[in-house]
PDB file of C-alpha atoms in Angstrom:
ATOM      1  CA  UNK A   1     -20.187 -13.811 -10.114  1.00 71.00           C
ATOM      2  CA  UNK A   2     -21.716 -10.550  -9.162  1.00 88.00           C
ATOM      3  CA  UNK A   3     -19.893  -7.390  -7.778  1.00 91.00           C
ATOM      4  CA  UNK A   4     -22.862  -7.665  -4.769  1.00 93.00           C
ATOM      5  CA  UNK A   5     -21.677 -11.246  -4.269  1.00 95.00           C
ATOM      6  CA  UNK A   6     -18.135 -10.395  -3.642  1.00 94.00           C
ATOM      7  CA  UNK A   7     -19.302  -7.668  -1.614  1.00 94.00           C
ATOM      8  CA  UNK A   8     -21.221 -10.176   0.497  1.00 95.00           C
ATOM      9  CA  UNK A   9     -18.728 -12.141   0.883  1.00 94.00           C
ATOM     10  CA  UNK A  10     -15.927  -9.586   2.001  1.00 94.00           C
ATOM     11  CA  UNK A  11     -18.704  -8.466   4.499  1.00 94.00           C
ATOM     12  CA  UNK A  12     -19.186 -12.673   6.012  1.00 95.00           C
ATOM     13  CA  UNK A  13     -15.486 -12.687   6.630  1.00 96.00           C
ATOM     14  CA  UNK A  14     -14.867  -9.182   7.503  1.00 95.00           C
ATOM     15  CA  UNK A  15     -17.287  -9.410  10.386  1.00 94.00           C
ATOM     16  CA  UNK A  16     -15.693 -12.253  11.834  1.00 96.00           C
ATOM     17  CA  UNK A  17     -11.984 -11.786  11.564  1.00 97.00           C
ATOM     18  CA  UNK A  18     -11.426  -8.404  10.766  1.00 96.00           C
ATOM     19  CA  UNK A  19     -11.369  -6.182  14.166  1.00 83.00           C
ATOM     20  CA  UNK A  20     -12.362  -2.502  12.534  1.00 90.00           C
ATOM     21  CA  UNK A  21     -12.879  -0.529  15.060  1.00 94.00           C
ATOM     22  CA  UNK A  22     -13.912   3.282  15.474  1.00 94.00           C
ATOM     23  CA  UNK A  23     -11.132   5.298  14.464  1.00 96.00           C
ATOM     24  CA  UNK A  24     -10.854   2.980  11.175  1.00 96.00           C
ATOM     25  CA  UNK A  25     -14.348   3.628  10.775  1.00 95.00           C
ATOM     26  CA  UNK A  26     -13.662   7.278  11.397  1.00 95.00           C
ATOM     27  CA  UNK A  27     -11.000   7.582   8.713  1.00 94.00           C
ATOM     28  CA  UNK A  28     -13.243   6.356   6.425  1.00 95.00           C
ATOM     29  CA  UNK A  29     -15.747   8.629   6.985  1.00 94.00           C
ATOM     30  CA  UNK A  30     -13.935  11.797   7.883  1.00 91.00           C
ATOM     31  CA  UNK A  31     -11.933  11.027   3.907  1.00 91.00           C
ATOM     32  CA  UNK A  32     -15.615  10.750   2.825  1.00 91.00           C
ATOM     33  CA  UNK A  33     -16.635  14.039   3.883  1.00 93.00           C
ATOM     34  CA  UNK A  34     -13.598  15.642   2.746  1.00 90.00           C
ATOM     35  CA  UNK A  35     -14.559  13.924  -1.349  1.00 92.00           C
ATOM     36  CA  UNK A  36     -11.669  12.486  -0.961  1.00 90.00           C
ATOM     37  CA  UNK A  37     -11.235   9.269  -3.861  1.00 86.00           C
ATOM     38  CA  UNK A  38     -12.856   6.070  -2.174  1.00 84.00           C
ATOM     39  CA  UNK A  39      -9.539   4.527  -2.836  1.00 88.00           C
ATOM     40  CA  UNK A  40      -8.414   3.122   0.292  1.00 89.00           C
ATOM     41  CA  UNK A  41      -7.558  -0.493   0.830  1.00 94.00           C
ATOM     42  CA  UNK A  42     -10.657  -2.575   1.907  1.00 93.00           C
ATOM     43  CA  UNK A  43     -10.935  -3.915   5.416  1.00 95.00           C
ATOM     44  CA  UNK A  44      -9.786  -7.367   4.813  1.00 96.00           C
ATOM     45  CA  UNK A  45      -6.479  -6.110   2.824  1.00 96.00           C
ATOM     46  CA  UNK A  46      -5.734  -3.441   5.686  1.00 97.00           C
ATOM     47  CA  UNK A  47      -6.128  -6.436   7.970  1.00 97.00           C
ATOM     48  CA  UNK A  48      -3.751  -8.401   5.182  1.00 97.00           C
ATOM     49  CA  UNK A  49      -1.025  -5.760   5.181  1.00 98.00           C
ATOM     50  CA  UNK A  50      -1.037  -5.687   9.190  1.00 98.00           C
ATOM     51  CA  UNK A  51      -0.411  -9.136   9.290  1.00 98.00           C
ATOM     52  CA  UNK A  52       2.300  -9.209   6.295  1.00 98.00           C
ATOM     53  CA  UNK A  53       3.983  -6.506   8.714  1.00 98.00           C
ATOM     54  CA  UNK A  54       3.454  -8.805  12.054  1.00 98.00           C
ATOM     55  CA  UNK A  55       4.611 -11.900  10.370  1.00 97.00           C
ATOM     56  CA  UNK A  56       7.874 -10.097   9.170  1.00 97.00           C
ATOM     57  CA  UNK A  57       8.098  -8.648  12.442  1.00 97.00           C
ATOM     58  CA  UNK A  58       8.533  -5.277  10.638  1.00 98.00           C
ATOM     59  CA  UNK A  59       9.864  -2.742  12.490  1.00 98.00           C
ATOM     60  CA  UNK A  60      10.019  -0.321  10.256  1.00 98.00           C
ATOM     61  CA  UNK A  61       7.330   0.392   6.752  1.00 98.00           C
ATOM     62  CA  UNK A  62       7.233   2.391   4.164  1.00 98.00           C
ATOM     63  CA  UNK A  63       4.448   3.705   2.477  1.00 98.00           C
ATOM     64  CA  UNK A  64       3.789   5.320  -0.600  1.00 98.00           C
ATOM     65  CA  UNK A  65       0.841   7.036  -1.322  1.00 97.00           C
ATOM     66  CA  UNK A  66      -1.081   7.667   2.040  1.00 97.00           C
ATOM     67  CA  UNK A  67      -4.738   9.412   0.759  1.00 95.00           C
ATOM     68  CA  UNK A  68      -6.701   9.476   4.346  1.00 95.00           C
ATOM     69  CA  UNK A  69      -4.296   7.194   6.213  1.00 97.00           C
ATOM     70  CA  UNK A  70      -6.636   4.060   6.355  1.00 97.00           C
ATOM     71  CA  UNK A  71      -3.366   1.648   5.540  1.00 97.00           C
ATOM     72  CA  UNK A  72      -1.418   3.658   7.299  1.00 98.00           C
ATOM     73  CA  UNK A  73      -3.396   2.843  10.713  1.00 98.00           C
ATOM     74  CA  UNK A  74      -3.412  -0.823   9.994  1.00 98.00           C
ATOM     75  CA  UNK A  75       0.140  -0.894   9.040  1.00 98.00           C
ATOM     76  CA  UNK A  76       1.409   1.154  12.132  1.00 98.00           C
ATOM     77  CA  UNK A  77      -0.471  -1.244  14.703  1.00 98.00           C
ATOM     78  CA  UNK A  78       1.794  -3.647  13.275  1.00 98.00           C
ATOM     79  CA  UNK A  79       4.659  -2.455  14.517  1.00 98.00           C
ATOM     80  CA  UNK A  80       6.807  -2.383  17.752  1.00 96.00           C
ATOM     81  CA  UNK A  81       6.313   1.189  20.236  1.00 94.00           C
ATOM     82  CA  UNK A  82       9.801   2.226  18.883  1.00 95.00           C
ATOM     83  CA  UNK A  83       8.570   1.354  15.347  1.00 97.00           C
ATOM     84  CA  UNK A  84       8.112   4.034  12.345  1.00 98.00           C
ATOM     85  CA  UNK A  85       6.016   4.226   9.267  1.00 98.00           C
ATOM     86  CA  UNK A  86       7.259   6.793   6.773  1.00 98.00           C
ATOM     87  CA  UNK A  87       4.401   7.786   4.463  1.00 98.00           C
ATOM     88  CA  UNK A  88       4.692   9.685   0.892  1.00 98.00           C
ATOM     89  CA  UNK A  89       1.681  11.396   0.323  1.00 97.00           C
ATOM     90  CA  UNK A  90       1.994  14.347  -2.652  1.00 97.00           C
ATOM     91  CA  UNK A  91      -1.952  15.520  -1.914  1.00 95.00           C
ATOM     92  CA  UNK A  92      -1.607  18.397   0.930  1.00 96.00           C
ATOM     93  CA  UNK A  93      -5.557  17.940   1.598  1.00 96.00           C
ATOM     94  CA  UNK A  94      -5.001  14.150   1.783  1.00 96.00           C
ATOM     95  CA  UNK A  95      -1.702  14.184   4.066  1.00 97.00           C
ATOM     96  CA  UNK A  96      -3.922  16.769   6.551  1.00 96.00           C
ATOM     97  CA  UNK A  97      -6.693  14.622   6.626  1.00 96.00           C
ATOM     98  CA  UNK A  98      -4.035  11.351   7.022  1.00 97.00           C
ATOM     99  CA  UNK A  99      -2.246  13.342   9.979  1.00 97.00           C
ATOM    100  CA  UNK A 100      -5.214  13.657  11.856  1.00 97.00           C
ATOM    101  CA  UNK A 101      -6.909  10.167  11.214  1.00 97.00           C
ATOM    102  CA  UNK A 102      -3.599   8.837  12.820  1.00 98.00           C
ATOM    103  CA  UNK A 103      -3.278  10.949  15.789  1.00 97.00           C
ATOM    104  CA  UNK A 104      -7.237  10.440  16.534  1.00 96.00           C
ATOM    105  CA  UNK A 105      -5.936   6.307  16.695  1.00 97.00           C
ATOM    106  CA  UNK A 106      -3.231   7.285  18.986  1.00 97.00           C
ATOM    107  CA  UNK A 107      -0.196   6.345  16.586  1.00 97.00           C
ATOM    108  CA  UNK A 108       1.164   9.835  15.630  1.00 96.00           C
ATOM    109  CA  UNK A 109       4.607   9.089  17.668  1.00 96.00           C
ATOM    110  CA  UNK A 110       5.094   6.048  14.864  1.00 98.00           C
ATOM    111  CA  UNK A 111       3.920   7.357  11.589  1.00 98.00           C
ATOM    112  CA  UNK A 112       6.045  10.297  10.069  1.00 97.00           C
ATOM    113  CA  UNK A 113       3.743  11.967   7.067  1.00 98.00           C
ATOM    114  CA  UNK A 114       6.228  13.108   4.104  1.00 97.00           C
ATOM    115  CA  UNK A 115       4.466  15.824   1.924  1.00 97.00           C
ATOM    116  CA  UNK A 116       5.772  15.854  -2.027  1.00 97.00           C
ATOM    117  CA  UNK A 117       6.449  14.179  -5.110  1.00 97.00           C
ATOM    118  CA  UNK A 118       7.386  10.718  -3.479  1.00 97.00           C
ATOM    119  CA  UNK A 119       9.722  10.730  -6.409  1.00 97.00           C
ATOM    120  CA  UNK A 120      11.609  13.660  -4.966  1.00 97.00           C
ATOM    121  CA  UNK A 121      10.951  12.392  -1.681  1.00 97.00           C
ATOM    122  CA  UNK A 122      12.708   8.906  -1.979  1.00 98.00           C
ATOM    123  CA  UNK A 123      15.904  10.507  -2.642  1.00 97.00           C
ATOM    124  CA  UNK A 124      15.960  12.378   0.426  1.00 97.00           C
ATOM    125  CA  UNK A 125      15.346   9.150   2.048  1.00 97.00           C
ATOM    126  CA  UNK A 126      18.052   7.098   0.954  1.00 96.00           C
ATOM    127  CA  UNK A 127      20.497  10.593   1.634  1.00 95.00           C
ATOM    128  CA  UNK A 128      19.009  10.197   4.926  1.00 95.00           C
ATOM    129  CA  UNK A 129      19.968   6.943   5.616  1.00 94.00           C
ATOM    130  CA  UNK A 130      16.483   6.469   6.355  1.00 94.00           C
ATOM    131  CA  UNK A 131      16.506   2.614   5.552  1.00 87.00           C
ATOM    132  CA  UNK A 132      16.471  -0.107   5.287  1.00 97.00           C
ATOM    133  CA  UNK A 133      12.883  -0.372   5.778  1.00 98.00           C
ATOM    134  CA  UNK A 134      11.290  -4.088   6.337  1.00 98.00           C
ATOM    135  CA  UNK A 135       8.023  -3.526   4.548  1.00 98.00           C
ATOM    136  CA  UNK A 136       7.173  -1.060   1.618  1.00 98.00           C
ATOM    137  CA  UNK A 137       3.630  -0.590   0.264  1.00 98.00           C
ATOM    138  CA  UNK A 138       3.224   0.732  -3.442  1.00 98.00           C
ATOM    139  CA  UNK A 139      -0.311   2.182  -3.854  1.00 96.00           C
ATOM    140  CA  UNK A 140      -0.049   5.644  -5.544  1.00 96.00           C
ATOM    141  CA  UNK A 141       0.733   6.449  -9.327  1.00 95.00           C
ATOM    142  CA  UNK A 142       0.908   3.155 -11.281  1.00 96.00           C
ATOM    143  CA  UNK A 143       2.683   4.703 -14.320  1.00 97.00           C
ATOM    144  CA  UNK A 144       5.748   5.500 -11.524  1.00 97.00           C
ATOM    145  CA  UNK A 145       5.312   1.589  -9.835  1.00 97.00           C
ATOM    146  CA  UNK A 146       8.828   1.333 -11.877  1.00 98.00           C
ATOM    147  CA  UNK A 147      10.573   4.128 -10.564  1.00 98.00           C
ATOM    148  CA  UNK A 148       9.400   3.222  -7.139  1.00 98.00           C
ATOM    149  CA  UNK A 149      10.732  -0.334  -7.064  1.00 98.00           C
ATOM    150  CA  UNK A 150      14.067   1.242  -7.852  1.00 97.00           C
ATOM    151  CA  UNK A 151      14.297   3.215  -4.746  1.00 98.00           C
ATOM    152  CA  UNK A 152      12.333   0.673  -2.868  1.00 98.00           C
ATOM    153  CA  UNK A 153      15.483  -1.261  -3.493  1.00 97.00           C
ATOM    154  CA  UNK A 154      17.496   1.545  -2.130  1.00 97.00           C
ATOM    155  CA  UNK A 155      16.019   1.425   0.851  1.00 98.00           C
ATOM    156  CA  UNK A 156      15.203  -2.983   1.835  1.00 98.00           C
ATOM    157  CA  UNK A 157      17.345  -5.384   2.316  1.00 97.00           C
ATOM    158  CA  UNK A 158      17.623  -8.971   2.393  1.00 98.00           C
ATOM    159  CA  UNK A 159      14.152 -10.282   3.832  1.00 98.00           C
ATOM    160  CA  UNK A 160      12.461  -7.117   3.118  1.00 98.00           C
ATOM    161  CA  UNK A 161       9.067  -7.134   1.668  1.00 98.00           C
ATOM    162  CA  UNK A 162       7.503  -5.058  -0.980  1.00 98.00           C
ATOM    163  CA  UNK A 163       3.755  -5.132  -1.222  1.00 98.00           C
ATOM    164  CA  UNK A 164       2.274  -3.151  -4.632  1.00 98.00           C
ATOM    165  CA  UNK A 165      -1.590  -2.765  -4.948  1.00 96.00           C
ATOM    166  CA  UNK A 166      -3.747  -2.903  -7.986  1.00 95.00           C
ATOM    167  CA  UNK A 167      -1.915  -4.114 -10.390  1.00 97.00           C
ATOM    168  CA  UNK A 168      -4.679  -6.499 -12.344  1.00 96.00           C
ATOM    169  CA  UNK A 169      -6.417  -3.029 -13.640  1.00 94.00           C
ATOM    170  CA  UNK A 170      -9.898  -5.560 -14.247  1.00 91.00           C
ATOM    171  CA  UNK A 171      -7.801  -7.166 -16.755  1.00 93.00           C
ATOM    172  CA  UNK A 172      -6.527  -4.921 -18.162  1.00 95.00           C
ATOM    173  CA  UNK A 173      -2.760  -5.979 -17.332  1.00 96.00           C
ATOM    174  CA  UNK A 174      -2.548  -8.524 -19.848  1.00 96.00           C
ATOM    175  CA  UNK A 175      -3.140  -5.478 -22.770  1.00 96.00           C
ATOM    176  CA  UNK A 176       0.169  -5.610 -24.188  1.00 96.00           C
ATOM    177  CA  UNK A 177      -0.910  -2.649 -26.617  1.00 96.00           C
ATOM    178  CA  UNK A 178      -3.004  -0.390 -23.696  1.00 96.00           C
ATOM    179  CA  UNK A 179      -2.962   2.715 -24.088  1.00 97.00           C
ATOM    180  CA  UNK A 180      -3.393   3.376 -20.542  1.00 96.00           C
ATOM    181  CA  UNK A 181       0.062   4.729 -18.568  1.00 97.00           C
ATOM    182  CA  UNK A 182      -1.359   2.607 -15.470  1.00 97.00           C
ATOM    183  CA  UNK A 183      -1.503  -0.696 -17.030  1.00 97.00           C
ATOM    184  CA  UNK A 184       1.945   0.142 -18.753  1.00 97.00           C
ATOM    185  CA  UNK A 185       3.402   0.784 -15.526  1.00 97.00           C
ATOM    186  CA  UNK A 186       2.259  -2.114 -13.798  1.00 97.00           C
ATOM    187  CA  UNK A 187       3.362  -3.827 -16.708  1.00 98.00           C
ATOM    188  CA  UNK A 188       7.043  -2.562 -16.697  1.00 97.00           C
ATOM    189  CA  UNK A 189       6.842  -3.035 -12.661  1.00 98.00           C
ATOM    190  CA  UNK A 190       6.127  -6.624 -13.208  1.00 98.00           C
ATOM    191  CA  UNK A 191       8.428  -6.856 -16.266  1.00 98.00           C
ATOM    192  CA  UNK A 192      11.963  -5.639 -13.950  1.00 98.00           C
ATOM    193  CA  UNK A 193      10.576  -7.817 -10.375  1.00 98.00           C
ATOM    194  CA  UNK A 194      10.874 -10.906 -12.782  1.00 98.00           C
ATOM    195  CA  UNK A 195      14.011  -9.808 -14.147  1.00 97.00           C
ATOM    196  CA  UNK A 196      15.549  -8.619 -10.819  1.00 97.00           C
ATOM    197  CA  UNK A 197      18.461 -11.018  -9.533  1.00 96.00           C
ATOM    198  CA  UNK A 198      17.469  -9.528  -5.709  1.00 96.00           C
ATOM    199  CA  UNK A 199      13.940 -10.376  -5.896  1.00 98.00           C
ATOM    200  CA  UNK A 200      11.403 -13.441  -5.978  1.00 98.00           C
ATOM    201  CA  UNK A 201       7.781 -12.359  -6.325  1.00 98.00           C
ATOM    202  CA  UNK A 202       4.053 -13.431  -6.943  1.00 98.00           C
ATOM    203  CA  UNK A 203       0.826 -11.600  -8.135  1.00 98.00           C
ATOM    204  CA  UNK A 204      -3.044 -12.874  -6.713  1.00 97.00           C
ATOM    205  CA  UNK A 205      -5.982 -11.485  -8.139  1.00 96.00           C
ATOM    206  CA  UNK A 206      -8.845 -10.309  -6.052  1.00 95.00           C
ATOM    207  CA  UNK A 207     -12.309  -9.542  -6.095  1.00 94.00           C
ATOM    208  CA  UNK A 208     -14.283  -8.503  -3.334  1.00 92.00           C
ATOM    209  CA  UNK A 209     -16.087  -4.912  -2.487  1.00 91.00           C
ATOM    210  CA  UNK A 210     -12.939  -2.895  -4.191  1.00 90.00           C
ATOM    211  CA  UNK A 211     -14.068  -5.015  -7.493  1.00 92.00           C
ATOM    212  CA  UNK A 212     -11.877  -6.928  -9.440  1.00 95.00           C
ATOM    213  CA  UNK A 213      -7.841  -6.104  -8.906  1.00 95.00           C
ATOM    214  CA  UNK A 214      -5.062  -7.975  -7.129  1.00 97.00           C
ATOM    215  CA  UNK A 215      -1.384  -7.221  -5.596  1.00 97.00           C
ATOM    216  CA  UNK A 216       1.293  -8.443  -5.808  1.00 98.00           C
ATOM    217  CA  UNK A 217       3.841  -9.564  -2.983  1.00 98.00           C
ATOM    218  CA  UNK A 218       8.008  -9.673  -3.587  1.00 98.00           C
ATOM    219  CA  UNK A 219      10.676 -11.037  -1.210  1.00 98.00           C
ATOM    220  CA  UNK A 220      13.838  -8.871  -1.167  1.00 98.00           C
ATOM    221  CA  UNK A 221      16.453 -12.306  -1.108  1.00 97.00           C
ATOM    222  CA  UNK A 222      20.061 -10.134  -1.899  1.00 87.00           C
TER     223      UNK A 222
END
């Protein structure tokens, strides 16, 4: 099938179930302007992750890698009015632009913006006692997706969910031999979930008007 198929299709569905609404809209555009990386979850899989949240009845996310705040939007109108989403974001343009896409939607008093290295950021966390957190979303640095399920561990518990995005790479996931440090990291991710005595998981491919990727979705059980 074509890439403008899938792209139909996303639009079909998206205009009937998915409620985007101006200051999505606006996030999109105002990350646009600023040449930010059109990397931002699509409609339908913002509307996915808000309902992952909902039917966990997360009170509490975790999010690494924030670019504009797009996810971050959907994921906080999941949550309770004494509800948090902590957000990693190592970009400083990204995390200003983020910051204000989230206060335009009225959900700055849930979403606390962490500048840095989300590998030196996770540590303050867990010193924080910051956790446990219901729902983390992966979507930054692939070749780190290891070292972030590691402190994503830190920081669940039992019935926690950890969502990672694109982790199919097109494909390219199945390259034992790539010389690419995402698909390696996705691959060693994937490699220690299946390993993991605290974790049950699955992956789903997806195509639609991001192209061809997929996610996968793990169940803290211990």
């Amino acid at each position: 099938m074509p890439q403008e198929t899938w792209t139909a299709v996303d639009a079909y569905f998206n205009e009937l179930l998915v409620e985007e609404d101006d200051a999505l809209r606006a996030a999109v555009a105002d990350a646009d302007a600023e040449r930010l990386p059109a990397i931002h979850v699509a409609p339908n899989q913002g509307k996915l992750l808000n309902l992952l949240a909902r039917i966990r009845g997360a009170r509490t996310v975790l999010e690494i890698g924030t670019l504009a705040g797009y996810s971050t939007i959907w994921l906080a109108r999941a949550l309770p009015g004494d509800g948090r989403v902590v957000t990693l974001e190592v970009d400083e343009q990204c995390a200003a632009v983020a910051a204000a896409n989230v206060a335009r939607a009225g959900l700055g008093h849930l979403v606390d913006i962490r500048l840095g290295k989300a590998l030196d950021t996770l540590p303050r966390l867990v010193q924080e006692g910051a956790g446990p957190f219901d729902l983390v979303f992966l979507d930054a640095d692939k070749p780190s997706n290891p070292d972030y399920l590691e402190w994503a561990l830190k920081l669940t518990r039992p019935g926690s969910v950890i969502v990672a995005d694109n982790v199919v790479r097109e494909g390219a996931v199945t390259e034992a031999d790539s010389s690419d440090p995402r698909v390696q990291g996705v691959r060693r991710f994937t490699e220690l979930i299946a390993a993991h005595p605290r974790l049950t998981a699955t992956t789903l491919q997806t195509v639609g008007e991001k192209g061809y990727d997929g996610f996968t979705l793990a169940l803290v059980t211990d």
